[in-house]
Tab-separated table of C-alpha atoms in Angstrom:
chain	number	residue	atom	x	y	z
K	915	MET	CA	0.000	0.000	0.000
K	916	LEU	CA	1.212	3.489	-0.779
K	917	THR	CA	1.635	5.998	1.944
K	918	ARG	CA	0.001	9.375	1.632
K	919	PHE	CA	3.423	10.919	0.895
K	920	GLN	CA	4.122	8.366	-1.865
K	921	SER	CA	0.679	9.050	-3.346
K	922	ILE	CA	1.372	12.785	-3.473
K	923	LEU	CA	4.758	12.163	-5.118
K	924	ALA	CA	3.179	9.817	-7.672
K	925	SER	CA	0.442	12.375	-8.441
K	926	LEU	CA	3.054	15.146	-8.748
K	927	GLY	CA	5.154	12.993	-11.067
K	928	ALA	CA	2.122	12.179	-13.248
K	929	SER	CA	1.207	15.870	-13.368
K	930	LEU	CA	4.729	16.841	-14.457
K	931	LEU	CA	4.667	14.214	-17.204
K	932	ALA	CA	1.317	15.518	-18.398
K	933	LEU	CA	2.627	19.112	-18.436
K	934	ALA	CA	5.696	18.039	-20.369
K	935	GLY	CA	3.410	16.567	-22.985
K	936	MET	CA	1.549	19.894	-23.184
K	937	ALA	CA	4.683	21.899	-24.033
K	938	ALA	CA	4.342	24.167	-27.048
K	939	PRO	CA	4.993	22.276	-30.257
K	940	ALA	CA	8.144	23.148	-32.222
K	941	HIS	CA	7.556	25.609	-35.037
K	942	ALA	CA	9.355	25.579	-38.324
K	943	ALA	CA	10.017	28.878	-40.050
K	944	GLY	CA	11.246	29.607	-43.532
K	945	GLY	CA	12.803	32.598	-45.149
K	946	ALA	CA	13.667	33.686	-48.622
K	947	GLY	CA	17.017	35.041	-49.750
K	948	PRO	CA	18.070	36.613	-53.011
K	949	ILE	CA	20.168	34.783	-55.577
K	950	THR	CA	21.823	36.736	-58.360
K	951	THR	CA	24.441	36.140	-60.995
K	952	ILE	CA	25.844	37.954	-63.973
K	953	VAL	CA	26.815	36.068	-67.101
K	954	VAL	CA	29.484	37.952	-68.975
K	955	LYS	CA	29.522	37.939	-72.722
K	956	PRO	CA	32.782	38.345	-74.622
K	957	LEU	CA	34.002	41.917	-75.120
K	958	SER	CA	32.118	43.277	-72.116
K	959	PHE	CA	32.729	44.204	-68.494
K	960	PHE	CA	30.667	44.963	-65.387
K	961	PRO	CA	31.083	46.354	-61.858
K	962	VAL	CA	31.659	43.801	-59.091
K	963	ASP	CA	32.029	46.193	-56.107
K	964	ASP	CA	31.151	49.883	-55.741
K	965	LEU	CA	33.709	52.554	-54.888
K	966	ASN	CA	33.038	53.260	-51.189
K	967	PHE	CA	35.201	55.565	-49.067
K	968	GLY	CA	33.448	54.419	-45.870
K	969	SER	CA	32.719	56.701	-42.908
K	970	LEU	CA	34.846	59.688	-41.973
K	971	LEU	CA	34.985	62.663	-39.656
K	972	ALA	CA	35.426	66.114	-41.180
K	973	GLY	CA	37.578	68.474	-39.145
K	974	ALA	CA	38.035	72.239	-39.022
K	975	THR	CA	40.493	72.053	-41.929
K	976	ALA	CA	40.093	70.538	-45.384
K	977	GLY	CA	41.624	67.161	-46.132
K	978	THR	CA	41.582	64.135	-48.384
K	979	VAL	CA	40.816	60.446	-48.080
K	980	THR	CA	42.607	58.216	-50.579
K	981	LEU	CA	41.446	54.685	-51.276
K	982	ALA	CA	44.053	52.595	-53.085
K	983	PRO	CA	43.017	50.032	-55.728
K	984	ASP	CA	44.359	47.240	-53.500
K	985	GLY	CA	42.287	48.394	-50.522
K	986	PRO	CA	44.249	50.536	-48.016
K	987	ARG	CA	42.723	53.887	-47.035
K	988	THR	CA	44.808	56.902	-45.985
K	989	SER	CA	44.004	60.506	-45.155
K	990	THR	CA	45.506	63.986	-44.906
K	991	GLY	CA	44.486	67.212	-43.192
K	992	GLY	CA	41.185	67.388	-41.325
K	993	ALA	CA	39.638	64.254	-42.851
K	994	ALA	CA	39.756	61.284	-40.462
K	995	PRO	CA	38.514	57.885	-41.699
K	996	ILE	CA	36.646	55.850	-39.068
K	997	GLY	CA	35.403	52.276	-39.028
K	998	GLY	CA	35.336	49.831	-41.894
K	999	GLY	CA	33.012	49.381	-44.823
K	1000	PHE	CA	35.320	50.929	-47.404
K	1001	THR	CA	36.124	49.191	-50.702
K	1002	PRO	CA	37.808	50.092	-53.950
K	1003	ALA	CA	35.687	49.617	-57.066
K	1004	ARG	CA	36.175	46.253	-58.739
K	1005	PHE	CA	35.310	45.308	-62.292
K	1006	ALA	CA	35.379	42.060	-64.278
K	1007	GLY	CA	35.421	41.591	-68.019
K	1008	MET	CA	36.058	39.184	-70.830
K	1009	GLY	CA	37.998	39.494	-74.029
K	1010	THR	CA	40.531	37.120	-75.539
K	1011	TYR	CA	44.019	36.128	-74.459
K	1012	ASN	CA	46.658	38.720	-75.391
K	1013	GLN	CA	44.033	41.248	-76.536
K	1014	ILE	CA	44.733	44.953	-75.958
K	1015	VAL	CA	42.174	46.876	-73.881
K	1016	ASN	CA	42.136	50.671	-73.595
K	1017	ILE	CA	40.728	51.911	-70.276
K	1018	SER	CA	39.848	55.508	-69.452
K	1019	MET	CA	37.453	57.686	-67.467
K	1020	ALA	CA	34.604	59.470	-69.255
K	1021	ALA	CA	35.275	62.519	-67.039
K	1022	THR	CA	37.353	63.433	-64.005
K	1023	PRO	CA	37.030	64.855	-61.368
K	1024	ILE	CA	33.555	63.720	-60.310
K	1025	THR	CA	31.254	65.679	-58.011
K	1026	ILE	CA	29.262	63.789	-55.384
K	1027	THR	CA	26.292	65.398	-53.612
K	1028	ARG	CA	24.841	64.984	-50.108
K	1029	GLN	CA	21.519	63.151	-50.182
K	1030	THR	CA	18.688	65.549	-49.263
K	1031	GLY	CA	21.091	68.467	-49.595
K	1032	THR	CA	23.149	70.543	-51.980
K	1033	GLN	CA	26.593	70.160	-50.397
K	1034	THR	CA	29.208	68.505	-52.568
K	1035	MET	CA	32.632	66.885	-52.483
K	1036	GLN	CA	34.988	66.045	-55.296
K	1037	VAL	CA	36.394	62.637	-56.222
K	1038	ARG	CA	39.581	62.843	-58.258
K	1039	THR	CA	42.803	61.028	-59.088
K	1040	PHE	CA	41.249	57.711	-60.058
K	1041	THR	CA	43.891	54.973	-60.002
K	1042	ILE	CA	43.810	51.521	-61.497
K	1043	GLY	CA	45.692	48.601	-59.993
K	1044	SER	CA	48.340	47.418	-62.394
K	1045	SER	CA	51.624	45.547	-62.370
K	1046	PRO	CA	54.163	46.656	-61.426
K	1047	THR	CA	52.670	49.956	-60.161
K	1048	THR	CA	49.356	51.736	-59.747
K	1049	GLN	CA	48.546	54.078	-62.616
K	1050	VAL	CA	46.388	57.195	-62.720
K	1051	LEU	CA	43.310	56.761	-64.897
K	1052	THR	CA	42.192	59.870	-66.804
K	1053	THR	CA	40.188	60.647	-69.926
K	1054	THR	CA	43.292	59.639	-71.926
K	1055	PRO	CA	43.121	55.859	-72.498
K	1056	ARG	CA	45.709	53.528	-70.959
K	1057	SER	CA	46.441	50.283	-72.768
K	1058	PHE	CA	46.532	46.908	-71.049
K	1059	ARG	CA	46.980	43.404	-72.427
K	1060	ILE	CA	44.694	40.559	-71.270
K	1061	GLY	CA	47.009	37.977	-69.758
K	1062	SER	CA	44.660	35.138	-68.814
K	1063	ALA	CA	44.193	32.220	-71.208
K	1064	SER	CA	40.417	32.361	-70.607
K	1065	GLY	CA	40.274	36.066	-71.527
K	1066	ILE	CA	38.620	36.867	-68.185
K	1067	PHE	CA	40.155	39.780	-66.301
K	1068	LEU	CA	39.590	41.734	-63.100
K	1069	PHE	CA	40.715	45.200	-62.148
K	1070	SER	CA	40.321	47.474	-59.146
K	1071	LEU	CA	39.880	51.219	-59.088
K	1072	GLY	CA	40.743	53.600	-56.258
K	1073	ALA	CA	40.413	57.371	-56.015
K	1074	GLN	CA	40.902	60.395	-53.787
K	1075	LEU	CA	38.029	62.171	-52.013
K	1076	VAL	CA	38.420	65.888	-51.256
K	1077	VAL	CA	36.729	66.722	-47.941
K	1078	GLY	CA	35.969	70.359	-47.115
K	1079	ALA	CA	36.609	71.998	-43.763
K	1080	ASN	CA	33.588	71.287	-41.515
K	1081	GLN	CA	31.991	69.252	-44.330
K	1082	MET	CA	28.257	68.835	-43.671
K	1083	PRO	CA	27.456	65.351	-42.268
K	1084	GLY	CA	25.405	63.016	-44.436
K	1085	THR	CA	25.611	60.412	-47.161
K	1086	TYR	CA	27.205	61.670	-50.376
K	1087	THR	CA	26.609	59.857	-53.671
K	1088	GLY	CA	27.447	60.250	-57.325
K	1089	THR	CA	28.376	58.282	-60.404
K	1090	TYR	CA	31.394	57.921	-62.632
K	1091	THR	CA	31.945	56.154	-65.918
K	1092	VAL	CA	34.821	53.845	-66.853
K	1093	VAL	CA	35.277	53.347	-70.604
K	1094	LEU	CA	36.763	50.127	-72.028
K	1095	ASN	CA	37.659	49.747	-75.677
K	1096	TYR	CA	38.695	46.294	-76.860
K	1097	MET	CA	41.263	46.532	-79.658
C-alpha cells in the first residue's frame, strides 16, 4: 500500500509528465534570400564592387581620403577615416588572351552630392591597380593586355576624395563612368 506521501509524489510525477506533454509544439520557419548572378559575354565588363570611401569625420580644416586600388585607405588634413566598410571599385570583363584593352574615365574629377542636400565633395585622381605599379586613370586611355588564357580579367579602381573643412554630415553619392575599348 502506498503511503500518503508516496501518493502525493506519484500524483506530482504524473502531473509533471502531463505538463511536459503539453509543451508548445516546435515551429518551423522559412525565409527567402536573393540569388543573383551575372553572365558575362565576350568583349564586355561589369562592376563587381562599388567605390566606397566608408565613414569619416570632417575636421576644421580641409583634407583628403585616398582609397588605393588594393584596398588601403589613408588621409591627410582634417579628414579622419573611421570604421570599416570601405572598398575600392572592382570590375570584371572578358575578351581574348593577349588582346589589348584601352581603359579611361569618361570625365574626371567627379562631383558627389549629399543626399537631401546641396553640399558637394569632389572625387579625383582615379587609379587603377596594375603591375608593377598603380597608374592614374584619366580621360586619356591607358592600354593593357589581357594575360589570362580564358580572356577573363579583373581590375580594381581607387580614387581620392576631397573633404571640405567642416563638411556637412550626411551620405554623399554620385556616379562615374569607366570606358573600355577592346582593340
